[in-house]
Coordinates of C-alpha atoms in Angstrom, one line a residue:
Chain A
M1 CA 82.3 118.2 158.8
L2 CA 81.9 117.3 155.2
I3 CA 82.0 113.5 154.7
R4 CA 82.7 112.7 151.2
S5 CA 82.2 109.3 149.9
N6 CA 83.7 108.5 146.5
K7 CA 81.4 107.0 143.9
T8 CA 83.0 104.1 142.1
S9 CA 82.8 106.1 138.9
D10 CA 85.0 108.9 140.3
L11 CA 88.4 109.1 138.8
T12 CA 91.5 109.0 141.0
E13 CA 95.2 109.8 140.4
N14 CA 95.6 106.2 139.4
D15 CA 93.3 106.6 136.5
V16 CA 95.3 109.3 134.9
T17 CA 97.0 108.1 131.7
D18 CA 100.8 108.2 132.1
E19 CA 102.2 111.0 130.0
K20 CA 104.6 108.6 128.3
V21 CA 101.7 106.4 127.2
Y22 CA 99.7 109.4 126.1
R23 CA 102.6 110.8 124.0
D24 CA 103.2 107.3 122.5
R25 CA 99.6 106.5 121.9
R26 CA 99.7 106.3 118.2
N27 CA 102.5 103.7 118.3
I28 CA 100.7 101.8 121.0
L29 CA 97.5 101.7 119.0
K30 CA 99.5 100.5 116.0
G31 CA 101.1 97.8 118.0
L32 CA 97.7 96.6 119.1
G33 CA 96.6 96.6 115.5
F34 CA 99.5 94.3 114.6
I35 CA 98.7 91.8 117.3
G36 CA 95.1 92.0 116.3
A37 CA 93.6 91.2 113.0
G38 CA 96.6 92.6 111.1
S39 CA 95.8 94.8 108.2
L40 CA 92.0 94.4 108.1
L41 CA 91.9 96.4 111.2
T42 CA 95.0 98.7 111.1
Q43 CA 94.8 100.0 107.6
P44 CA 91.2 101.2 107.4
A45 CA 91.4 102.3 111.1
H46 CA 93.6 105.2 110.0
A47 CA 91.6 106.0 107.0
F48 CA 88.4 106.1 109.0
N49 CA 90.0 107.9 111.9
W50 CA 88.3 105.5 114.3
F51 CA 90.4 106.7 117.2
G52 CA 89.0 110.2 117.1
S53 CA 90.5 113.3 115.6
D54 CA 94.1 114.1 116.5
D55 CA 94.0 117.5 114.8
E56 CA 95.0 119.4 118.0
D57 CA 98.3 117.5 118.1
L58 CA 99.4 118.2 114.5
F59 CA 102.9 119.4 113.8
Q60 CA 102.9 123.2 113.8
T61 CA 103.7 124.6 110.3
N62 CA 104.3 128.4 109.7
E63 CA 103.5 130.8 106.9
L64 CA 106.3 131.6 104.6
T65 CA 107.2 134.6 102.5
F66 CA 108.1 133.9 98.9
S67 CA 107.9 135.1 95.4
Q68 CA 105.9 133.4 92.6
P69 CA 107.9 133.5 89.4
R70 CA 105.6 133.1 86.4
A71 CA 107.7 130.5 84.8
F72 CA 106.9 128.0 87.6
Q73 CA 103.2 128.6 87.9
S74 CA 100.9 126.1 86.3
D75 CA 97.4 125.7 85.1
E76 CA 97.4 121.9 85.9
A77 CA 94.9 120.9 88.7
L78 CA 96.8 120.8 92.0
T79 CA 96.7 117.8 94.3
P80 CA 94.7 118.9 97.3
E81 CA 96.8 119.7 100.4
D82 CA 95.3 116.9 102.5
K83 CA 96.3 114.3 99.9
V84 CA 99.8 115.8 99.6
T85 CA 100.3 115.6 103.4
Q86 CA 98.4 112.3 104.1
Y87 CA 99.6 110.0 101.4
N88 CA 103.4 109.7 101.7
N89 CA 106.3 107.3 101.3
F90 CA 108.6 108.0 104.2
Y91 CA 109.7 104.6 105.5
E92 CA 111.5 106.2 108.5
F93 CA 107.9 106.6 109.9
G94 CA 106.5 103.3 108.6
T95 CA 105.8 101.6 105.2
G96 CA 102.1 102.4 104.9
K97 CA 101.0 105.4 103.0
D98 CA 99.2 106.8 106.0
D99 CA 102.0 105.9 108.5
P100 CA 104.1 109.1 108.1
Y101 CA 101.1 111.3 108.8
A102 CA 100.2 109.1 111.8
N103 CA 103.7 108.8 113.2
A104 CA 105.6 111.9 112.4
Q105 CA 103.7 114.7 114.1
D106 CA 106.0 114.9 117.1
F107 CA 109.1 115.2 114.9
K108 CA 111.5 117.9 116.1
V109 CA 113.0 120.1 113.3
D110 CA 114.5 123.0 115.3
P111 CA 117.4 123.0 116.0
W112 CA 118.6 121.5 112.6
T113 CA 121.9 121.4 111.0
L114 CA 122.5 121.0 107.3
T115 CA 126.1 120.5 106.3
V116 CA 127.6 120.9 102.8
D117 CA 131.1 119.4 102.7
G118 CA 133.3 117.0 100.8
L119 CA 135.1 118.2 97.7
V120 CA 134.3 121.9 98.2
E121 CA 136.5 124.9 98.8
N122 CA 134.1 126.5 101.3
P123 CA 132.2 124.0 103.5
I124 CA 128.9 125.4 104.7
T125 CA 126.8 124.7 107.8
L126 CA 123.2 125.9 107.7
S127 CA 121.1 126.3 110.9
F128 CA 117.3 126.0 111.1
D129 CA 116.8 129.7 110.5
D130 CA 119.4 129.8 107.7
L131 CA 117.2 127.3 105.7
F132 CA 114.5 129.9 105.3
K133 CA 116.6 133.1 105.3
R134 CA 119.8 132.6 103.4
Y135 CA 118.2 132.4 100.0
G136 CA 115.1 134.1 98.7
L137 CA 112.3 131.6 98.6
E138 CA 110.1 131.0 95.6
E139 CA 107.1 128.9 94.8
R140 CA 107.4 126.3 92.1
I141 CA 104.5 124.1 91.0
Y142 CA 106.0 120.8 90.0
R143 CA 104.6 117.4 88.9
L144 CA 105.8 114.6 91.2
R145 CA 105.8 111.2 89.6
C146 CA 106.2 108.3 92.0
V147 CA 107.9 105.1 90.8
E148 CA 104.7 103.3 91.9
A149 CA 102.9 104.9 88.8
W150 CA 100.9 107.6 90.6
S151 CA 101.5 111.3 90.4
M152 CA 100.7 114.6 92.1
V153 CA 101.0 118.3 91.3
I154 CA 102.5 120.2 94.2
P155 CA 103.2 123.9 94.9
W156 CA 106.6 123.6 96.6
I157 CA 108.5 126.5 98.2
G158 CA 112.3 126.6 98.2
F159 CA 115.5 127.7 96.6
E160 CA 117.7 126.3 93.9
L161 CA 120.2 123.7 95.1
G162 CA 122.6 125.3 92.6
K163 CA 122.8 128.5 94.6
L164 CA 123.9 126.6 97.7
L165 CA 126.4 124.5 95.8
K166 CA 127.9 127.6 94.1
D167 CA 128.4 129.2 97.5
A168 CA 130.2 126.0 98.7
K169 CA 132.5 126.3 95.6
P170 CA 132.9 122.7 94.3
L171 CA 136.5 121.6 93.7
S172 CA 137.4 120.5 90.2
G173 CA 137.4 116.8 91.2
A174 CA 133.8 117.0 92.4
R175 CA 131.5 115.0 90.0
F176 CA 128.6 113.8 92.2
V177 CA 126.5 115.0 95.1
A178 CA 125.6 112.7 98.0
F179 CA 122.6 113.4 100.2
E180 CA 121.8 112.0 103.6
T181 CA 118.6 112.0 105.7
L182 CA 118.7 112.5 109.5
F183 CA 119.5 109.3 111.4
D184 CA 117.6 109.5 114.7
P185 CA 116.0 106.2 115.8
E186 CA 114.5 107.9 118.9
Q187 CA 112.3 109.9 116.6
M188 CA 112.0 107.6 113.6
P189 CA 110.4 104.3 114.4
G190 CA 111.3 102.9 111.0
Q191 CA 115.0 103.3 112.0
R192 CA 114.5 101.5 115.3
S193 CA 113.0 98.3 113.8
R194 CA 113.8 96.6 110.5
F195 CA 110.1 95.5 110.2
V196 CA 108.7 99.0 110.7
G197 CA 111.2 100.5 108.3
G198 CA 110.9 98.0 105.5
G199 CA 114.4 96.4 106.0
I200 CA 116.2 99.5 104.7
D201 CA 119.7 100.2 106.0
Y202 CA 119.4 103.7 107.4
P203 CA 120.2 106.5 107.0
Y204 CA 118.5 106.9 103.7
V205 CA 121.0 108.1 101.1
E206 CA 120.5 109.6 97.6
G207 CA 122.7 111.1 95.0
L208 CA 122.9 113.2 91.8
R209 CA 125.5 113.9 89.2
L210 CA 126.9 117.4 89.9
D211 CA 125.4 118.7 86.6
E212 CA 122.0 117.4 87.6
A213 CA 122.3 119.0 91.0
M214 CA 123.3 122.3 89.5
H215 CA 120.3 122.3 87.1
P216 CA 118.0 125.2 87.7
L217 CA 115.0 122.9 88.1
T218 CA 116.6 121.1 91.1
L219 CA 115.1 122.5 94.2
M220 CA 115.8 122.4 98.0
S221 CA 112.2 122.7 99.3
V222 CA 111.4 124.1 102.8
G223 CA 107.6 124.4 102.3
L224 CA 104.5 123.5 100.4
Y225 CA 101.1 125.2 100.0
G226 CA 102.5 128.5 101.4
K227 CA 103.7 127.0 104.7
T228 CA 106.7 125.2 106.1
L229 CA 106.9 121.5 105.4
P230 CA 105.1 119.1 107.7
P231 CA 107.4 116.2 108.9
Q232 CA 105.7 113.6 106.6
N233 CA 106.8 115.6 103.6
G234 CA 110.4 115.9 104.7
A235 CA 110.6 118.8 107.2
P236 CA 112.5 121.0 107.5
I237 CA 114.3 120.7 104.2
R238 CA 114.2 118.2 101.3
L239 CA 115.3 117.8 97.8
V240 CA 112.9 118.0 94.8
V241 CA 114.0 116.7 91.4
P242 CA 110.9 116.9 89.3
W243 CA 112.1 114.9 86.3
K244 CA 113.1 111.9 88.4
Y245 CA 111.0 109.3 90.3
G246 CA 109.9 110.5 93.7
F247 CA 112.3 108.4 95.8
K248 CA 115.2 110.5 94.5
S249 CA 113.8 113.5 96.2
I250 CA 115.3 112.7 99.6
K251 CA 113.6 114.1 102.8
S252 CA 114.8 115.7 106.0
V253 CA 118.3 116.2 104.7
V254 CA 121.2 116.8 107.1
R255 CA 124.2 116.4 104.8
I256 CA 125.2 117.2 101.3
K257 CA 128.6 115.9 100.3
L258 CA 130.4 116.4 97.1
T259 CA 132.3 113.4 95.9
N260 CA 134.4 112.2 92.9
L261 CA 132.7 108.8 92.8
M262 CA 129.1 107.8 92.2
P263 CA 127.5 107.6 95.7
P264 CA 125.4 104.7 96.9
T265 CA 121.6 105.3 96.9
T266 CA 119.2 103.5 99.1
W267 CA 116.7 101.9 96.7
N268 CA 119.4 100.9 94.3
I269 CA 121.2 99.1 97.2
L270 CA 117.9 97.4 98.1
A271 CA 116.8 96.3 94.6
P272 CA 119.3 97.2 91.9
H273 CA 117.3 95.5 89.1
E274 CA 114.3 97.7 90.0
Y275 CA 115.8 101.0 90.9
G276 CA 118.7 102.6 89.1
F277 CA 121.0 105.5 90.1
Y278 CA 119.5 107.9 87.5
A279 CA 115.8 106.9 88.0
N280 CA 114.7 109.4 85.4
V281 CA 110.9 109.3 84.7
N282 CA 110.8 107.2 81.5
P283 CA 107.6 105.7 80.0
T284 CA 109.6 103.3 77.8
V285 CA 111.4 101.6 80.6
D286 CA 109.1 99.5 82.8
H287 CA 109.6 98.6 86.4
P288 CA 110.0 94.8 86.5
R289 CA 106.7 94.5 88.3
W290 CA 104.6 97.1 86.5
S291 CA 104.4 99.3 83.5
Q292 CA 105.6 102.9 83.6
A293 CA 103.9 104.0 80.4
R294 CA 101.0 105.6 82.2
E295 CA 100.2 107.0 85.6
R296 CA 97.3 107.9 87.7
R297 CA 97.1 111.6 88.6
I298 CA 95.8 112.1 92.1
T299 CA 93.7 115.2 92.4
T300 CA 90.1 115.1 93.3
G301 CA 87.0 113.1 92.2
G302 CA 87.4 110.0 94.3
L303 CA 87.3 106.4 93.0
L304 CA 85.4 107.2 89.8
A305 CA 87.8 109.9 88.6
R306 CA 89.2 109.0 85.1
N307 CA 92.7 110.1 86.0
R308 CA 94.9 107.8 84.0
I309 CA 97.3 109.8 81.8
E310 CA 100.3 109.2 79.6
T311 CA 103.6 109.4 81.5
Q312 CA 105.9 111.9 79.8
M313 CA 109.6 111.5 79.2
F314 CA 111.5 113.2 82.0
N315 CA 108.0 113.8 83.6
G316 CA 107.5 116.5 80.9
Y317 CA 110.7 118.5 81.8
E318 CA 112.2 118.1 78.4
E319 CA 114.8 120.9 79.2
V320 CA 116.9 118.3 81.1
A321 CA 117.3 116.0 78.0
P322 CA 120.7 117.5 77.1
L323 CA 122.1 116.2 80.4
Y324 CA 121.7 112.7 79.1
K325 CA 122.5 113.0 75.4
D326 CA 125.4 110.6 75.7
L327 CA 123.7 108.1 78.0
D328 CA 121.8 105.0 77.1
L329 CA 118.7 105.5 79.3
R330 CA 117.6 101.9 78.9
K331 CA 120.8 100.7 80.5
F332 CA 121.1 103.6 83.0
Y333 CA 117.5 103.6 84.2
Chain B
M28 CA 104.1 58.5 103.6
R29 CA 101.4 58.2 106.4
V30 CA 100.6 61.2 108.4
K31 CA 98.2 61.0 111.3
P32 CA 95.3 63.5 111.6
I33 CA 95.4 65.8 114.6
K34 CA 94.0 64.7 117.9
S35 CA 91.1 66.6 119.3
L36 CA 91.6 68.6 122.6
V37 CA 88.3 67.4 124.1
Q38 CA 86.9 64.0 125.1
K39 CA 83.3 64.8 124.3
P40 CA 82.1 66.6 121.2
V41 CA 81.3 70.3 121.8
R42 CA 77.7 71.1 120.8
I43 CA 77.2 74.5 119.4
P44 CA 73.6 75.7 119.8
T45 CA 71.8 76.4 116.5
H46 CA 71.0 79.9 117.4
L47 CA 74.6 80.7 118.2
L48 CA 75.7 79.4 114.8
T49 CA 72.9 81.5 113.1
T50 CA 74.2 84.6 115.0
V51 CA 77.8 83.9 113.9
K52 CA 76.6 83.5 110.3
S53 CA 74.6 86.8 110.5
A54 CA 77.6 88.5 111.9
I55 CA 79.8 87.3 109.0
H56 CA 77.2 88.6 106.5
L57 CA 76.8 91.9 108.3
I58 CA 80.5 92.6 108.8
S59 CA 81.6 91.5 105.3
L60 CA 78.9 93.5 103.5
S61 CA 78.7 96.6 105.5
W62 CA 82.5 97.1 105.8
V63 CA 83.0 96.9 102.0
A64 CA 79.9 99.1 101.4
Y65 CA 81.3 101.7 103.8
M66 CA 84.7 101.6 102.1
L67 CA 83.0 102.0 98.7
Y68 CA 81.1 105.0 100.0
L69 CA 84.3 106.6 101.4
T70 CA 86.3 106.1 98.2
I71 CA 83.6 107.1 95.8
S72 CA 82.9 110.3 97.8
D73 CA 86.7 111.0 98.0
A74 CA 86.5 111.1 101.8
I75 CA 89.8 109.2 102.2
P76 CA 93.0 111.3 102.4
G77 CA 95.3 110.0 99.7
D78 CA 94.6 107.8 96.8
P79 CA 91.1 106.2 96.9
V80 CA 92.1 103.5 94.3
D81 CA 95.1 102.4 96.4
A82 CA 92.9 102.4 99.5
L83 CA 90.2 100.2 98.0
L84 CA 92.8 97.9 96.3
H85 CA 94.5 97.3 99.6
F86 CA 91.3 96.9 101.6
T87 CA 89.7 94.3 99.2
G88 CA 93.0 92.4 98.8
M89 CA 93.5 92.2 102.6
G90 CA 89.9 91.3 103.1
A91 CA 90.1 88.5 100.6
V92 CA 93.2 87.0 102.2
N93 CA 91.8 87.4 105.7
L94 CA 88.6 85.7 104.8
L95 CA 90.4 82.9 103.0
L96 CA 92.6 82.2 106.0
L97 CA 89.5 82.4 108.3
S98 CA 87.8 79.8 106.1
L99 CA 90.8 77.6 106.5
T100 CA 90.7 77.8 110.3
V101 CA 87.2 76.3 110.4
T102 CA 88.1 72.6 109.8
P103 CA 91.0 72.5 112.4
L104 CA 88.7 74.2 115.0
A105 CA 85.9 71.7 114.2
M106 CA 88.4 68.8 114.7
L107 CA 90.1 70.1 117.8
F108 CA 86.8 70.6 119.5
K109 CA 84.8 67.9 117.9
A110 CA 82.3 70.5 116.8
G111 CA 81.1 69.2 113.5
S112 CA 78.4 71.9 113.0
L113 CA 81.1 74.6 112.6
I114 CA 81.8 73.2 109.1
N115 CA 78.7 75.1 108.0
L116 CA 80.7 78.3 108.3
R117 CA 83.3 77.2 105.7
R118 CA 81.3 77.9 102.6
L119 CA 80.1 81.3 103.7
L120 CA 83.6 82.5 104.5
G121 CA 84.9 81.0 101.3
L122 CA 82.2 82.8 99.2
Y123 CA 83.0 86.1 100.9
A124 CA 86.7 85.6 100.2
F125 CA 85.7 85.2 96.6
L126 CA 83.5 88.3 96.7
Y127 CA 86.4 90.4 98.1
A128 CA 88.8 88.9 95.6
S129 CA 86.4 89.8 92.8
L130 CA 86.1 93.4 94.0
H131 CA 89.9 93.5 94.3
I132 CA 90.3 92.5 90.6
L133 CA 87.5 94.8 89.6
T134 CA 89.2 97.7 91.4
Y135 CA 92.4 96.9 89.6
V136 CA 90.8 96.7 86.1
L137 CA 88.2 99.5 86.5
F138 CA 90.0 102.0 88.6
E139 CA 93.7 101.3 88.5
L140 CA 94.2 100.4 84.8
Q141 CA 90.9 102.0 83.9
L142 CA 89.9 99.5 81.2
E143 CA 93.2 99.7 79.3
W144 CA 92.6 96.1 77.9
T145 CA 95.9 95.5 76.2
L146 CA 97.7 96.4 79.3
I147 CA 95.5 94.3 81.5
G148 CA 96.3 91.2 79.5
A149 CA 100.0 92.0 79.3
E150 CA 100.3 92.7 83.0
I151 CA 98.6 89.4 84.0
I152 CA 101.1 87.5 81.8
K153 CA 104.2 89.5 82.3
R154 CA 104.2 90.3 86.0
P155 CA 104.7 87.2 88.1
F156 CA 103.1 88.7 91.2
I157 CA 99.9 89.5 89.2
T158 CA 100.0 86.1 87.5
V159 CA 100.1 84.4 90.9
G160 CA 97.2 86.5 92.2
F161 CA 95.2 85.9 89.1
V162 CA 95.6 82.1 89.3
A163 CA 94.5 82.2 92.9
F164 CA 91.4 84.1 91.8
I165 CA 90.6 81.6 89.0
I166 CA 90.7 78.7 91.5
L167 CA 88.4 80.7 93.9
L168 CA 86.1 81.3 91.0
L169 CA 85.8 77.5 90.2
L170 CA 85.3 76.6 93.9
S171 CA 82.6 79.3 94.2
A172 CA 80.8 78.2 91.1
T173 CA 80.6 74.6 92.3
S174 CA 79.7 75.5 95.9
T175 CA 76.0 74.7 95.9
S176 CA 74.8 71.6 97.7
A177 CA 73.1 70.2 94.6
L178 CA 76.4 70.4 92.6
K179 CA 78.3 68.9 95.5
K180 CA 76.0 65.9 95.4
R181 CA 76.2 65.6 91.6
M182 CA 79.9 65.8 91.4
G183 CA 80.5 63.0 94.0
S184 CA 84.1 62.5 94.9
G185 CA 85.2 64.8 92.2
W186 CA 83.9 67.7 94.2
Q187 CA 86.4 67.1 97.1
R188 CA 89.2 66.7 94.6
L189 CA 88.4 70.0 93.0
H190 CA 87.9 71.8 96.4
N191 CA 91.3 70.6 97.7
W192 CA 92.7 73.2 95.3
I193 CA 92.2 75.6 98.1
Y194 CA 95.6 74.3 99.3
V195 CA 97.0 75.9 96.1
A196 CA 94.9 79.0 96.1
A197 CA 95.7 80.1 99.7
P198 CA 99.5 80.0 99.3
L199 CA 99.3 81.8 96.0
A200 CA 97.2 84.5 97.5
V201 CA 99.7 85.0 100.4
I202 CA 102.6 84.9 98.0
H203 CA 100.8 87.6 95.9
F204 CA 100.6 89.8 99.0
Y205 CA 104.2 89.1 100.0
W206 CA 105.4 89.9 96.4
S207 CA 103.3 93.1 96.1
V208 CA 105.1 95.1 98.8
K209 CA 108.3 96.9 98.0
T210 CA 110.5 95.7 100.8
A211 CA 110.6 93.1 103.6
E212 CA 107.6 94.0 105.8
L213 CA 106.4 92.2 108.9
E214 CA 102.7 91.8 107.9
P215 CA 103.2 89.4 104.9
I216 CA 105.6 87.4 107.0
I217 CA 103.0 87.0 109.7
Y218 CA 100.5 85.8 107.1
I219 CA 103.0 83.2 105.8
L220 CA 103.4 81.9 109.3
V221 CA 99.7 81.7 109.9
L222 CA 99.3 79.8 106.7
V223 CA 102.1 77.4 107.7
L224 CA 100.3 76.8 111.0
L225 CA 97.0 76.2 109.3
F226 CA 98.6 73.7 106.9
W227 CA 100.4 71.9 109.7
L228 CA 97.1 71.4 111.5
R229 CA 95.9 69.4 108.5
R230 CA 99.1 67.9 107.4
D231 CA 97.5 64.5 106.9
K232 CA 95.1 65.9 104.2
I233 CA 97.9 68.0 102.6
A234 CA 100.1 64.9 102.4
R235 CA 97.4 63.0 100.7
F236 CA 96.6 65.9 98.3
I237 CA 100.3 66.1 97.3
A238 CA 100.6 62.3 97.0
R239 CA 97.5 62.2 94.7
S240 CA 98.6 65.1 92.5
R241 CA 101.9 63.3 91.6

């Protein structure tokens, strides 16, 4: 008979980490960080990746098929993919720039439903597959200018919002388009707790004038760098309006509603003197807390990169200027 | 208004062995210097995903505030445990808070604004949250410049009067942090509460400081 004596170092069933704890480990670690030394520990911990590499658990993105129209290619230096996907503002997953990457990897995007309704003749419901199949996808390299005075150059993949809206056939009374992000506190920690989500009243909402939404530059993006979007960048579908500050480009959209009145928008509700409805990139109108005249272009080169450049009117997309010819852009910032 | 100083928690003074104090001091040196050196290495070599300037700005800012609050916990601890020798740690922590604050401003000037001098001046004057942070920095600069034992002796009672301005610098630094974030976040609120606690523990001194400044 084999007599087996267990060494004290042997593992038993009791030592197995509960699956729930394992799945929630990022949040648990974050929680510990908060109780501990606050930011001195939590912030660099993510940057240094002290808790080991989590690469095997990253959200699965898929290769996309798309055309590359010459008009939207660019010779500007692109922002590297790891910076585009690890430096994000998406308060639903936390207010730190590295929070969305850290907290969004288990986000479920399939099934997904995107509804187009309101003042339209033909309401549309798009399923997850429809997002990638209904319209031909194309790659568009756009500059993204954040209201925080940094910018990136990103190869988006998507289709024109105008095509979708035309299919929905706006009624004559429709003047604005209201957008809404998914509301799912189970999956989005920022929606569960006011403190994680920066005190925003969720769901996040945004809006455009109908003529802005119909402009050929306005894109519904489903991918970047050749693949479907990762959650931290707004999977599975997001808006990209390249001549406006980044917060206008709402992520993980579930509803597009045409209205006759100017819809409420999240940052405008939160701080109306800092963020307007239009939020066009404008170097002559400062944010109350910082200048908007210049920006830092995030590409490569690290700390010593001389990357401070002039901010251009409409982020360099002058073709949209006619949309605002009768508007005082100082008053309607 | 008379406010009584806090009572100590112990009957007899707690003696801290010299070698333990030396170890703590060495640890403060080691952690403060190596951490910021590592962060500089990571940001210069572009090894941080995202924006290196933002990362360094945040790291040095938080480091300065943390060290400043740590330096303010020394006196209450020394009083609660009647451990007078702890006071030796105060200057060290304060000087490292100043070092981190200096690196914070340097990062802002060299790497955020990239030596755009007209803008630097304008931002300090025009933007209240930067003004507040800058005033806190100037106070820390004065306290650090007068921190040597020789100067302390020479300045007599004026030294303590000057160094009481830490009660202005610390709240300004925390307000600067609270004001710099875009929305209501938990972290700055925790810092405000910690500061309130630290001030409450030395309410007698603060009361005298306020009475004298009137």
